[in-house]
Short mmCIF file of C-alpha atoms in Angstrom, two decimals:
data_model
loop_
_atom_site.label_atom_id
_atom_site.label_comp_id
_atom_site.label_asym_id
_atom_site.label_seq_id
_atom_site.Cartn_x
_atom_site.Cartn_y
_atom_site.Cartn_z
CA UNK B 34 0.00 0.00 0.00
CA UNK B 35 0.92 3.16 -1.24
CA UNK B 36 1.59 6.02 1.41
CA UNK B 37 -0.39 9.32 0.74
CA UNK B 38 2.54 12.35 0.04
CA UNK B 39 0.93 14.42 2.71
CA UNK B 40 0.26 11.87 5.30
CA UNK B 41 3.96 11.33 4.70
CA UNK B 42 5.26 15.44 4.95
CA UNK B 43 2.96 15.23 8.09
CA UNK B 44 4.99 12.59 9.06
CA UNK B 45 8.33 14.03 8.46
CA UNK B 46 7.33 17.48 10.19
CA UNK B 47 6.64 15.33 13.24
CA UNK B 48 9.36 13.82 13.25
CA UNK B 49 11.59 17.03 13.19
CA UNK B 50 9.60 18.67 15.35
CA UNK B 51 10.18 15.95 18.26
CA UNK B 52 13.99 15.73 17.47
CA UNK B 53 14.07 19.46 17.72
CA UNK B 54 11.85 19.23 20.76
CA UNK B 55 14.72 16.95 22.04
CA UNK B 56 17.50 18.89 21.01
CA UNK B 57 15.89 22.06 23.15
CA UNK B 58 15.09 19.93 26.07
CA UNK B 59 18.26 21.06 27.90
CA UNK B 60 17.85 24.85 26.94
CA UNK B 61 15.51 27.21 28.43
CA UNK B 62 14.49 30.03 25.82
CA UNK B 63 15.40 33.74 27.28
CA UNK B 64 14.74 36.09 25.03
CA UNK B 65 13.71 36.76 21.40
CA UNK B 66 15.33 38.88 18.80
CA UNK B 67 13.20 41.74 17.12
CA UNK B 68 13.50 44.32 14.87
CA UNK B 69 17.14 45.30 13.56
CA UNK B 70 18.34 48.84 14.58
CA UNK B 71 20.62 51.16 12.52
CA UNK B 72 22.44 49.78 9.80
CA UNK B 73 25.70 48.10 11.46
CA UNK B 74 23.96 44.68 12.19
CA UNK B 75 22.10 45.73 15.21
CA UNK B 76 18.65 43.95 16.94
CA UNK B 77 16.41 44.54 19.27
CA UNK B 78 16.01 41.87 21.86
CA UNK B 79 13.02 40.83 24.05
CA UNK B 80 14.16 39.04 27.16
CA UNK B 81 11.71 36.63 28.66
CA UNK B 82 13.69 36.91 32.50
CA UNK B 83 13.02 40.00 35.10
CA UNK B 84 16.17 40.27 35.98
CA UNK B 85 17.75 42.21 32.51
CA UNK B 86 20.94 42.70 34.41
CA UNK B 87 21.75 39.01 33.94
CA UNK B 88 20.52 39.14 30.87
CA UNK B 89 23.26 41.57 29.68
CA UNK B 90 25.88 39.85 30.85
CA UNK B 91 25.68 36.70 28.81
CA UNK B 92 27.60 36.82 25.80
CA UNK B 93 26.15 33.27 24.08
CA UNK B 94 23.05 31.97 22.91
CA UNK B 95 21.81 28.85 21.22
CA UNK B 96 19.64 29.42 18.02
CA UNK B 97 17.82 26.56 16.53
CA UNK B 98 15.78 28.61 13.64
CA UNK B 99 18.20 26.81 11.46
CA UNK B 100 17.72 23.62 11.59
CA UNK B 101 20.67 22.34 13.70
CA UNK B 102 21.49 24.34 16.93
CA UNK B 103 23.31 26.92 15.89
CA UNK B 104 26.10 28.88 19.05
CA UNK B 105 25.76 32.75 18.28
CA UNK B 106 28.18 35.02 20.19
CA UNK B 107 27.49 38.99 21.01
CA UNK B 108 30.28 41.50 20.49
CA UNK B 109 27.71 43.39 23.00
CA UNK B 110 24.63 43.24 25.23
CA UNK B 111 23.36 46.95 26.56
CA UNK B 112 20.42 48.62 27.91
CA UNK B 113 19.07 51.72 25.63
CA UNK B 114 16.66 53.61 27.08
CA UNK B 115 14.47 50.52 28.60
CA UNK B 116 15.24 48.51 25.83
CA UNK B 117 18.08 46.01 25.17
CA UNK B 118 20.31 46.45 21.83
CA UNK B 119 22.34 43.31 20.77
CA UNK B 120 25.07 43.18 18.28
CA UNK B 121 25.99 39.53 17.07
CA UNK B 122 29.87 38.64 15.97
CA UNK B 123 30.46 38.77 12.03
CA UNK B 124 26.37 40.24 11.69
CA UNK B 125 27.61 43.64 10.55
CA UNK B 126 24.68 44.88 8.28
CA UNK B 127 20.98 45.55 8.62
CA UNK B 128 20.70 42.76 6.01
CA UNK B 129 22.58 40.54 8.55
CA UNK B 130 20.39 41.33 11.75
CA UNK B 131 17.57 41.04 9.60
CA UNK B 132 18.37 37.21 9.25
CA UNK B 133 18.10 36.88 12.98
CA UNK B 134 14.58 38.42 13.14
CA UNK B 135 12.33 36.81 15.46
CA UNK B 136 14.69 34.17 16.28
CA UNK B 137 14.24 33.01 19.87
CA UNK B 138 17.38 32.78 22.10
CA UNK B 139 18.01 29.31 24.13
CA UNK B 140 20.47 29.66 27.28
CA UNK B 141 21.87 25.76 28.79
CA UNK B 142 19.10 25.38 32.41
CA UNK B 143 22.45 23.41 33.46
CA UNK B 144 24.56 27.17 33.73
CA UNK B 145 20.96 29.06 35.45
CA UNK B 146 21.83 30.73 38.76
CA UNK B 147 20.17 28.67 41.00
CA UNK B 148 17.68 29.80 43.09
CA UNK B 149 16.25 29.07 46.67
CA UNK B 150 13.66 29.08 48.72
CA UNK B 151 10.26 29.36 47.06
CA UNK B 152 11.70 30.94 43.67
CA UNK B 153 11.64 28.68 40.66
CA UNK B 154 11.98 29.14 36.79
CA UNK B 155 9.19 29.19 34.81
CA UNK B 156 9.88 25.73 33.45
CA UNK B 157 10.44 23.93 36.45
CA UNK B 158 6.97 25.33 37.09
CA UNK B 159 5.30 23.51 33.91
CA UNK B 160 3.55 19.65 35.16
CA UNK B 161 3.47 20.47 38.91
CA UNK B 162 0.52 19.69 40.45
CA UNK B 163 -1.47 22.68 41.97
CA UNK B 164 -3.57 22.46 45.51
CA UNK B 165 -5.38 24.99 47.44
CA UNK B 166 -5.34 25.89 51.19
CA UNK B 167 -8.61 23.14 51.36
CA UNK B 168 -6.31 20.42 49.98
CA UNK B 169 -8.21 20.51 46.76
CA UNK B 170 -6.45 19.96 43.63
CA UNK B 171 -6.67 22.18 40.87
CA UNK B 172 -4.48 20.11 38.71
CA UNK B 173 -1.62 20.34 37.11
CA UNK B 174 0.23 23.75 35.04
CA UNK B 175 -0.20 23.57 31.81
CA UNK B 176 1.59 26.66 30.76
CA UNK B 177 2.35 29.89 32.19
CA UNK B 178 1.49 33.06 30.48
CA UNK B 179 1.42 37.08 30.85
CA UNK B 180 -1.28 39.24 29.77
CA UNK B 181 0.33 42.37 31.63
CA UNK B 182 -0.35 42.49 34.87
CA UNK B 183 1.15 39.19 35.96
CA UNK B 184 1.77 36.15 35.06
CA UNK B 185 -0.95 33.36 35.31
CA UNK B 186 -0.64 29.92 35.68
CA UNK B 187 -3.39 28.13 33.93
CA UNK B 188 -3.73 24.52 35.16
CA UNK B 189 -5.67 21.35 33.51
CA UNK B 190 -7.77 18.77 35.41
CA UNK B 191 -10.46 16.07 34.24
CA UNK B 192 -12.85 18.48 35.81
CA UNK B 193 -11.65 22.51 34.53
CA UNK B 194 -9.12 25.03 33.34
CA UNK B 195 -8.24 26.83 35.80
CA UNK B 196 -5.98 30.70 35.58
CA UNK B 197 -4.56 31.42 38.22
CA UNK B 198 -2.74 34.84 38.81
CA UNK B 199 0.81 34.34 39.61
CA UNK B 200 1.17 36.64 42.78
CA UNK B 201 3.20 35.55 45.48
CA UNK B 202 2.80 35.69 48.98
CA UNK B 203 -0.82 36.70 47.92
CA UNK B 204 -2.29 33.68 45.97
CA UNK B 205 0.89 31.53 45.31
CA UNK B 206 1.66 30.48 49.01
CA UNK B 207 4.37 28.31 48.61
CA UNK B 208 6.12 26.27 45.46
CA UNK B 209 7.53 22.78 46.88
CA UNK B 210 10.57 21.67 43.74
CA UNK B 211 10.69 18.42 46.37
CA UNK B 212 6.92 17.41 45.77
CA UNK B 213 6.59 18.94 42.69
CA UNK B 214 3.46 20.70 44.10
CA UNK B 215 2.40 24.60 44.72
CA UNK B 216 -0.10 25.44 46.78
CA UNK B 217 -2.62 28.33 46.63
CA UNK B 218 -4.73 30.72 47.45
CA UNK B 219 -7.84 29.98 44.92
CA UNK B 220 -10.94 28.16 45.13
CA UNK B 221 -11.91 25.45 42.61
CA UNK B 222 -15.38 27.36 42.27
CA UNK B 223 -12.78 30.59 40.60
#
């Protein structure tokens, strides 16, 4: 039996899109690259981390808009205004920043700062199971997102969706890396 040419492309794009699923699974993406600026190979950059003085520091970046992961190095990293600039090695044109356009940035989770207490990164976040002060579950994070004000967890159960605003000390009481679990302040009725 013959296989249908699109069943098989479907197939294909699967397939790459688990290998490169794979290949990212020991990266955390930290920014995204934007417009370019001026004419000598500069971009705008979007970080996805609050803490932009970190951000500037780091000098490397995975890409994998390519195909294979692809190790970009920055001549410089700096804050304009309240905006960050980037200038990638041998990108010297507008032409050349323009190939980097909406690229996403990927940083190794093995060389993150670690963190303490009840801080956590936004990945380590994703499949914990979530639990009210009444014990209920609410199930477990889906994904996290930001609609400007904060950012909200939304969770998935057999039962309901649940968003839940992330605001510590307020509604998220305490995230548990050991269980895997973070309790709240929400009722299953929100």
């Amino acid at each position: 039996m013959m296989s249908n040419p699109t069943n098989q492309h479907l197939m294909m794009q699967t397939l790459t899109m688990k290998r490169n699923r794979s290949q990212k699974d020991p990266y955390i993406t930290i920014g995204k690259i934007g417009k370019p600026k001026g004419l000598k190979g500069e971009f705008f950059i979007t970080p996805y981390t609050d803490s932009i003085e970190n951000f500037i520091n780091y000098k490397s970046f995975t890409l994998f808009e390519f195909g294979e992961p692809m190790i970009v190095n920055f001549e410089y990293l700096k804050l304009v205004n309240t905006k960050i600039v980037g200038k990638a090695c041998n990108f010297n044109t507008r032409e050349d920043a323009e190939k980097l356009k909406n690229a996403e940035l990927y940083f190794p989770k093995s060389d993150l700062p670690r963190l303490d207490g009840n801080d956590a990164y936004w990945y380590e976040l994703i499949g914990m199971e979530v639990i009210n002060l009444d014990q209920q579950p609410l199930g477990k994070i889906h994904r996290i997102d930001n609609y400007g004000s904060n950012d909200v967890l939304e969770t998935h159960s057999s039962e309901k969706i649940h968003l839940i605003p992330f605001i510590k000390n307020r509604i998220i009481i305490d995230i548990d890396r050991e269980s895997n679990k973070i309790i709240v302040d929400w009722e299953r009725e929100y």
